[in-house]
Amino acid sequence: MSDWPDGRSDRQSGGGRGGYGRGSGSARPEGARVMPQVRRPVPQQQPAYDDGYGDNGGNGYDSGYNTGQVYGQPSRAGGGGGDDYGPPSGRPARTPNWRKRIKWTAITLVTVLVVTSVVTYFWADSKLNRDVDLSKVIERPEAGDGTNYLIVGTDSREGMSAEEKKKLHTGSAEGKRTDTMMILHTGSNGDTLVSLPRDSNVTIPNFKGAESGKLYPNTGRQVKLNAAYAEDGPELLVRTVEYNTGLHIDHYAEIGFGGFAGIVDAVGGVEMNLKEGFKDKWSGADFEAGKQTLDGQQALAFVRTRHAFAASDLQRTKNQQAFLAALAHKVASPSTVMNPFKLYPTLGSGLDSLVVDKDMSLWNLGSMFMAMKSVSGGDGKSMNMPVNGSTGGNLLWDKAKVKQLVEQFNNDEKVTVTSD
């Protein structure tokens, strides 16, 4: 009698399918099948075991912890790329916080803008030549409403080379004389630019010498207005204007030949529309009618020319007003202010050659340029000082109109006086 189970006898007899056990469809018993190897992940805080013998001591044992393969990541052999480090399966990718990024970008830009503005302000403020002391002017009229600037253009050749003098047709005369004198009134009822012809007949009043401090009495001398500047500089010019008009001058600004041409070149020239062409050998002017962009040399010739006009100095003052207003408009335009490659050269050229009074701030200076811009834009008024004749080549002011004009300035009223 056999002790083997029925299934075993089948194998012995060689019957069936040649399998291990009755009813089995596999070539070997279930218990003998090779099971897939499962490798457990290495805990992040627990290093893989290494007994120090390499090859696991030669015992052929492989724990699965020394392969360097991260559990759950497909191997290169499987085409997944073992270094594809992405978020775990089923976990959404972290989206950027755009609101936070925009916030810090805005803060950074504002900080840079503020720092740049502060640095630029102190740089520009340090370049102002505050050489005129209006406290030396005696017996001054009372200040009215609004602000009055006395703007002066001189024939100063300081700092110019012989070649530059020749190019700009300035000559080589020593000292300084005034070619341009204007009063700019700024207020709540519009801005007004009034040219004072250099040939205006005025009385030199009593005054205190700017350098000597000596008091000079009023002798009733009648001279052309530009003679006051030639005699004792800006302080006497301010004193003479105030005495002959009764208007208080709040601030003084002066620029010479070289600085004027430098500013024009720094902004890339100024466009003018000339109704008529003209030439003048004295200033070097040679212009055709129509629109054209004037560079520094041409601009200086334009504002200095008087021999080409029948009205001589009166026409020159009109041309000066038109050009200075256009220049102020160009300097204050976004194409200059927003372009550092234009802004800083313009500021450098202007501030280096600009002479102002000791109380002039950058804010005052900016207000002056903006007022000139408003005049050029049609929001203000430009005119000559009213005249009613001449004597000996000197232009006589219309005293009644001058008095009315000064009253409107002092009361900050809309100017209705005309120069006709």
Coordinates of C-alpha atoms in Angstrom, one line a residue:
M1 CA 0.0 0.0 0.0
S2 CA 1.4 3.4 -1.0
D3 CA 2.0 6.2 1.5
W4 CA 2.0 8.9 -1.2
P5 CA -0.9 11.1 -1.8
D6 CA -3.0 10.6 -4.8
G7 CA -1.4 13.6 -6.5
R8 CA 2.1 12.2 -6.0
S9 CA 1.1 8.9 -7.6
D10 CA 0.2 10.7 -10.7
R11 CA 3.7 12.2 -11.0
Q12 CA 5.2 8.8 -10.4
S13 CA 3.2 7.3 -13.1
G14 CA 4.2 9.9 -15.5
G15 CA 0.6 10.7 -16.3
G16 CA -1.2 13.9 -16.4
R17 CA 0.5 17.1 -17.6
G18 CA 3.8 16.4 -16.0
G19 CA 3.1 19.1 -13.3
Y20 CA 3.6 19.1 -9.6
G21 CA 0.3 18.1 -8.2
R22 CA -3.0 17.2 -9.6
G23 CA -4.9 19.9 -11.3
S24 CA -1.9 22.3 -11.4
G25 CA -1.4 24.2 -14.7
S26 CA 2.1 25.4 -13.9
A27 CA 5.4 23.7 -14.5
R28 CA 6.2 23.6 -10.8
P29 CA 4.6 23.9 -7.5
E30 CA 3.2 27.3 -6.3
G31 CA 5.5 27.3 -3.4
A32 CA 8.5 27.1 -5.6
R33 CA 7.7 30.2 -7.8
V34 CA 10.2 33.1 -7.6
M35 CA 8.5 36.0 -5.9
P36 CA 9.3 39.6 -7.0
Q37 CA 11.8 41.4 -4.7
V38 CA 10.3 44.2 -2.8
R39 CA 12.7 46.9 -1.6
R40 CA 11.6 49.0 1.3
P41 CA 12.4 52.7 1.2
V42 CA 15.3 53.9 3.3
P43 CA 14.0 56.3 6.0
Q44 CA 15.3 59.8 5.5
Q45 CA 16.8 60.0 9.0
Q46 CA 18.2 56.4 9.0
P47 CA 21.3 55.6 6.8
A48 CA 21.4 52.4 4.9
Y49 CA 23.2 49.6 6.6
D50 CA 26.8 49.0 5.5
D51 CA 28.8 46.4 7.4
G52 CA 32.1 47.6 5.9
Y53 CA 33.0 44.5 4.0
G54 CA 31.9 45.6 0.6
D55 CA 29.8 43.1 -1.4
N56 CA 28.0 42.5 1.8
G57 CA 30.8 40.4 3.1
G58 CA 30.8 38.2 0.1
N59 CA 27.8 36.3 1.3
G60 CA 25.7 37.2 -1.8
Y61 CA 23.1 38.9 0.3
D62 CA 21.6 42.0 -1.2
S63 CA 19.5 44.0 1.1
G64 CA 18.4 46.5 -1.6
Y65 CA 19.6 49.5 0.5
N66 CA 23.0 50.1 -1.2
T67 CA 21.9 50.6 -4.8
G68 CA 21.4 54.4 -4.5
Q69 CA 18.0 54.0 -6.1
V70 CA 15.2 56.0 -4.7
Y71 CA 12.2 54.0 -4.0
G72 CA 9.2 54.8 -6.1
Q73 CA 11.3 56.4 -8.9
P74 CA 11.7 54.7 -12.2
S75 CA 15.2 53.6 -13.2
R76 CA 17.0 54.8 -16.3
A77 CA 16.7 51.3 -17.7
G78 CA 12.9 51.6 -17.4
G79 CA 13.1 54.9 -19.5
G80 CA 11.9 57.0 -16.7
G81 CA 15.2 58.8 -16.0
G82 CA 16.4 58.2 -12.4
D83 CA 17.0 62.0 -11.9
D84 CA 13.6 63.2 -12.8
Y85 CA 12.8 65.0 -9.5
G86 CA 9.3 66.2 -9.6
P87 CA 6.6 66.5 -7.0
P88 CA 5.3 63.2 -5.6
S89 CA 2.5 61.6 -7.6
G90 CA -0.9 63.2 -6.8
R91 CA 0.6 66.3 -5.3
P92 CA 0.0 69.6 -7.3
A93 CA 2.9 71.8 -8.3
R94 CA 3.4 75.0 -6.2
T95 CA 2.3 78.1 -8.2
P96 CA 4.3 81.3 -7.9
N97 CA 2.9 84.1 -5.7
W98 CA 2.6 86.8 -8.3
R99 CA 0.9 89.3 -6.0
K100 CA 3.9 89.1 -3.7
R101 CA 6.4 89.4 -6.5
I102 CA 4.6 92.4 -8.0
K103 CA 4.6 94.0 -4.5
W104 CA 8.3 93.6 -4.0
T105 CA 9.1 94.7 -7.5
A106 CA 7.1 97.9 -7.0
I107 CA 8.8 98.6 -3.7
T108 CA 12.2 98.1 -5.3
L109 CA 11.4 100.5 -8.2
V110 CA 10.0 103.2 -5.8
T111 CA 13.1 102.9 -3.6
V112 CA 15.4 103.3 -6.6
L113 CA 13.4 106.2 -7.9
V114 CA 13.4 108.0 -4.5
V115 CA 17.2 107.4 -4.0
T116 CA 18.0 108.6 -7.5
S117 CA 15.8 111.7 -7.0
V118 CA 17.4 112.6 -3.7
V119 CA 20.9 112.1 -5.1
T120 CA 20.1 114.1 -8.2
Y121 CA 18.6 116.9 -6.1
F122 CA 21.7 117.4 -3.9
W123 CA 24.0 117.0 -6.9
A124 CA 22.1 119.7 -8.8
D125 CA 21.8 121.9 -5.7
S126 CA 25.6 121.8 -5.2
K127 CA 26.2 123.0 -8.7
L128 CA 24.2 126.2 -8.4
N129 CA 26.4 129.3 -8.3
R130 CA 24.7 131.4 -5.7
D131 CA 26.9 134.5 -6.1
V132 CA 24.4 137.3 -6.1
D133 CA 23.5 138.8 -2.7
L134 CA 20.2 140.8 -2.9
S135 CA 20.6 141.8 0.7
K136 CA 23.1 144.4 -0.5
V137 CA 20.4 146.1 -2.5
I138 CA 19.1 149.1 -0.5
E139 CA 15.8 150.9 -0.3
R140 CA 13.8 148.1 -1.9
P141 CA 10.1 148.3 -2.7
E142 CA 7.7 146.1 -0.7
A143 CA 7.1 142.6 -2.2
G144 CA 3.7 142.0 -3.7
D145 CA 1.8 138.8 -4.5
G146 CA 3.3 136.3 -6.8
T147 CA 7.0 136.0 -7.6
N148 CA 9.2 138.2 -9.8
Y149 CA 12.4 136.9 -11.5
L150 CA 14.9 139.1 -13.2
I151 CA 16.5 136.9 -15.9
V152 CA 19.7 138.2 -17.5
G153 CA 21.7 137.0 -20.4
T154 CA 25.3 138.3 -20.5
D155 CA 28.1 138.4 -23.0
S156 CA 30.4 136.6 -20.5
R157 CA 33.0 134.6 -22.3
E158 CA 34.3 133.0 -19.1
G159 CA 35.7 129.5 -19.7
M160 CA 35.6 129.8 -23.5
S161 CA 38.6 128.9 -25.7
A162 CA 39.7 131.1 -28.5
E163 CA 38.3 128.6 -31.0
E164 CA 34.9 128.7 -29.2
K165 CA 34.9 132.5 -29.3
K166 CA 35.5 132.5 -33.0
K167 CA 32.9 129.8 -33.7
L168 CA 30.2 131.6 -31.7
H169 CA 31.1 135.1 -33.0
T170 CA 31.4 136.5 -29.5
G171 CA 34.6 138.5 -29.9
S172 CA 37.1 138.7 -27.0
A173 CA 36.0 141.8 -25.1
E174 CA 36.9 141.7 -21.4
G175 CA 34.3 141.8 -18.6
K176 CA 30.5 141.2 -18.9
R177 CA 27.6 143.2 -20.4
T178 CA 23.9 142.4 -20.6
D179 CA 22.4 141.5 -23.9
T180 CA 19.2 140.2 -22.4
M181 CA 17.1 141.4 -19.5
M182 CA 13.6 140.1 -18.7
I183 CA 11.1 140.2 -15.8
L184 CA 9.1 137.0 -15.4
H185 CA 6.1 137.3 -13.1
T186 CA 4.5 134.0 -11.9
G187 CA 1.2 133.9 -10.0
S188 CA -2.3 132.5 -9.8
N189 CA -3.6 134.6 -12.7
G190 CA -1.1 133.5 -15.4
D191 CA 2.6 134.0 -16.0
T192 CA 3.9 137.1 -17.8
L193 CA 7.3 137.6 -19.5
V194 CA 8.4 141.2 -20.0
S195 CA 11.5 142.1 -21.9
L196 CA 13.5 145.2 -20.8
P197 CA 15.3 146.6 -23.9
R198 CA 19.0 147.1 -23.2
D199 CA 18.7 150.6 -24.6
S200 CA 15.9 151.6 -22.1
N201 CA 16.5 155.1 -20.6
V202 CA 16.8 154.8 -16.8
T203 CA 18.1 156.8 -13.8
I204 CA 20.9 155.4 -11.8
P205 CA 19.7 155.7 -8.2
N206 CA 21.8 155.9 -5.0
F207 CA 23.3 152.5 -4.3
K208 CA 25.8 150.6 -2.1
G209 CA 28.7 149.1 -4.0
A210 CA 28.5 145.3 -4.1
E211 CA 32.2 144.9 -3.4
S212 CA 33.3 148.1 -1.7
G213 CA 30.2 148.6 0.4
K214 CA 30.5 152.4 -0.3
L215 CA 27.3 154.4 -0.6
Y216 CA 27.0 156.2 -3.9
P217 CA 24.5 159.1 -4.1
N218 CA 21.8 159.6 -6.8
T219 CA 23.1 162.3 -9.1
G220 CA 20.3 162.0 -11.6
R221 CA 22.4 160.3 -14.3
Q222 CA 20.4 159.0 -17.3
V223 CA 21.9 156.0 -18.9
K224 CA 20.9 152.9 -20.9
L225 CA 19.8 150.1 -18.7
N226 CA 22.7 147.8 -19.6
A227 CA 25.1 150.4 -18.2
A228 CA 23.9 149.6 -14.7
Y229 CA 25.2 146.1 -14.9
A230 CA 28.5 147.1 -16.5
E231 CA 29.0 149.6 -13.7
D232 CA 28.5 147.5 -10.6
G233 CA 27.1 144.1 -11.6
P234 CA 23.8 142.3 -10.7
E235 CA 23.1 144.1 -7.5
L236 CA 23.1 147.6 -9.1
L237 CA 21.0 146.2 -12.0
V238 CA 18.4 145.0 -9.6
R239 CA 18.5 148.2 -7.7
T240 CA 18.1 150.2 -10.9
V241 CA 15.1 148.1 -12.1
E242 CA 13.4 148.3 -8.8
Y243 CA 13.9 152.1 -8.6
N244 CA 12.7 152.8 -12.1
T245 CA 9.7 150.5 -11.9
G246 CA 8.7 150.3 -8.3
L247 CA 8.6 146.4 -8.6
H248 CA 10.2 144.2 -6.0
I249 CA 12.5 141.5 -7.6
D250 CA 12.4 138.3 -5.7
H251 CA 15.0 136.3 -7.5
Y252 CA 17.9 136.8 -10.0
A253 CA 19.2 134.4 -12.7
E254 CA 22.0 135.0 -15.1
I255 CA 23.6 132.9 -17.9
G256 CA 26.5 133.6 -20.2
F257 CA 27.2 132.9 -23.9
G258 CA 28.9 129.5 -23.4
G259 CA 26.3 128.2 -21.0
F260 CA 23.4 129.2 -23.2
A261 CA 24.9 127.4 -26.2
G262 CA 25.7 124.4 -24.1
I263 CA 22.1 123.9 -22.9
V264 CA 20.8 124.1 -26.4
D265 CA 23.2 121.5 -27.6
A266 CA 22.5 119.2 -24.6
V267 CA 18.8 119.0 -25.4
G268 CA 19.5 118.3 -29.0
G269 CA 18.6 121.7 -30.4
V270 CA 15.4 123.7 -30.4
E271 CA 12.9 123.9 -33.2
M272 CA 11.9 127.4 -34.4
N273 CA 9.5 128.5 -37.1
L274 CA 10.9 131.7 -38.6
K275 CA 8.5 133.9 -40.6
E276 CA 11.4 135.6 -42.4
G277 CA 15.0 134.8 -43.1
F278 CA 17.8 137.2 -42.1
K279 CA 21.6 137.5 -42.0
D280 CA 23.8 139.5 -39.6
K281 CA 27.6 139.5 -39.9
W282 CA 28.0 140.8 -36.4
S283 CA 26.2 137.8 -34.7
G284 CA 26.9 135.3 -37.5
A285 CA 23.2 134.8 -38.1
D286 CA 22.2 133.2 -41.5
F287 CA 18.7 131.9 -41.4
E288 CA 16.1 131.0 -44.0
A289 CA 12.3 131.3 -43.4
G290 CA 10.5 128.2 -42.2
K291 CA 10.8 125.4 -39.5
Q292 CA 14.3 124.5 -38.5
T293 CA 16.2 123.2 -35.5
L294 CA 18.8 125.5 -34.1
D295 CA 21.9 124.2 -32.4
G296 CA 23.8 126.1 -29.8
Q297 CA 25.8 128.2 -32.2
Q298 CA 22.8 129.2 -34.3
A299 CA 20.7 129.8 -31.2
L300 CA 23.2 132.3 -29.8
A301 CA 23.3 134.1 -33.2
F302 CA 19.5 134.2 -33.2
V303 CA 19.0 135.8 -29.8
R304 CA 21.9 138.3 -30.3
T305 CA 20.9 139.7 -33.7
R306 CA 19.6 143.2 -33.9
H307 CA 21.3 144.9 -36.8
A308 CA 19.2 142.9 -39.3
F309 CA 16.0 144.4 -38.1
A310 CA 14.5 147.9 -38.5
A311 CA 13.1 147.8 -35.0
S312 CA 16.6 146.8 -33.8
D313 CA 16.6 146.0 -30.1
L314 CA 12.8 145.8 -29.8
Q315 CA 12.7 143.0 -32.4
R316 CA 15.6 141.3 -30.8
T317 CA 13.8 141.1 -27.4
K318 CA 10.8 139.5 -29.2
N319 CA 13.1 136.9 -30.7
Q320 CA 14.7 136.3 -27.3
Q321 CA 11.3 135.7 -25.7
A322 CA 10.3 133.3 -28.4
F323 CA 13.4 131.3 -28.2
L324 CA 13.7 131.1 -24.4
A325 CA 10.1 130.0 -24.1
A326 CA 10.8 127.3 -26.7
L327 CA 14.0 126.3 -24.9
A328 CA 12.2 126.0 -21.6
H329 CA 9.5 123.9 -23.2
K330 CA 12.1 121.5 -24.6
V331 CA 14.0 121.3 -21.3
A332 CA 10.8 120.5 -19.4
S333 CA 9.5 118.0 -22.0
P334 CA 9.3 114.2 -21.1
S335 CA 11.8 113.5 -23.9
T336 CA 14.4 115.4 -21.8
V337 CA 13.2 114.8 -18.3
M338 CA 12.8 111.0 -18.7
N339 CA 16.0 110.5 -20.6
P340 CA 19.0 110.5 -18.3
F341 CA 21.4 110.8 -21.3
K342 CA 19.8 114.2 -22.0
L343 CA 18.7 115.3 -18.6
Y344 CA 22.1 115.2 -16.8
P345 CA 24.1 116.9 -19.6
T346 CA 21.4 119.6 -19.8
L347 CA 21.4 120.1 -16.0
G348 CA 25.2 120.0 -16.0
S349 CA 25.6 122.6 -18.8
G350 CA 22.9 124.9 -17.4
L351 CA 23.8 124.8 -13.7
D352 CA 27.6 125.1 -14.3
S353 CA 27.1 128.4 -16.1
L354 CA 24.0 129.7 -14.2
V355 CA 24.5 132.5 -11.6
V356 CA 21.6 133.0 -9.2
D357 CA 20.9 134.8 -5.9
K358 CA 21.7 133.3 -2.6
D359 CA 18.0 132.5 -1.8
M360 CA 17.3 130.8 -5.1
S361 CA 16.3 127.1 -4.5
L362 CA 16.0 124.4 -7.1
W363 CA 12.3 124.6 -6.5
N364 CA 12.3 128.3 -7.4
L365 CA 14.4 127.5 -10.5
G366 CA 12.1 124.8 -11.5
S367 CA 9.1 127.1 -11.1
M368 CA 10.8 129.7 -13.3
F369 CA 11.3 127.2 -16.1
M370 CA 7.8 125.9 -15.9
A371 CA 6.4 129.4 -16.0
M372 CA 8.5 130.1 -19.2
K373 CA 7.1 126.9 -20.6
S374 CA 3.5 128.0 -19.9
V375 CA 4.2 131.3 -21.7
S376 CA 5.4 129.3 -24.8
G377 CA 2.4 127.1 -24.6
G378 CA -0.1 130.0 -24.7
D379 CA -1.1 129.9 -21.1
G380 CA 0.8 133.1 -20.3
K381 CA 1.7 136.4 -21.9
S382 CA 4.9 137.9 -23.4
M383 CA 5.5 141.5 -24.1
N384 CA 8.1 144.3 -24.2
M385 CA 8.2 147.0 -21.6
P386 CA 5.8 149.7 -22.9
V387 CA 7.7 152.6 -24.6
N388 CA 6.4 155.8 -26.0
G389 CA 9.4 157.2 -27.9
S390 CA 13.2 157.7 -27.7
T391 CA 15.8 160.3 -27.1
G392 CA 19.4 160.2 -28.1
G393 CA 19.1 156.5 -28.9
N394 CA 17.6 155.7 -25.6
L395 CA 14.1 154.2 -25.4
L396 CA 11.6 156.0 -23.1
W397 CA 9.2 153.9 -21.1
D398 CA 5.5 154.7 -21.0
K399 CA 5.3 155.7 -17.4
A400 CA 1.5 155.3 -17.1
K401 CA 1.5 151.8 -18.6
V402 CA 4.5 150.8 -16.5
K403 CA 2.8 151.9 -13.3
Q404 CA -0.4 149.9 -14.3
L405 CA 1.7 146.9 -15.2
V406 CA 3.5 146.9 -11.8
E407 CA 0.2 147.3 -9.9
Q408 CA -1.2 144.2 -11.7
F409 CA 1.9 142.3 -10.8
N410 CA 1.8 143.4 -7.2
N411 CA -1.9 142.4 -6.9
D412 CA -1.3 139.2 -8.9
E413 CA -4.0 140.3 -11.3
K414 CA -4.4 139.2 -14.9
V415 CA -2.2 141.5 -17.1
T416 CA -4.2 143.7 -19.4
V417 CA -1.4 146.1 -20.3
T418 CA 0.1 145.9 -23.8
S419 CA 3.4 147.1 -25.2
D420 CA 1.7 148.6 -28.3

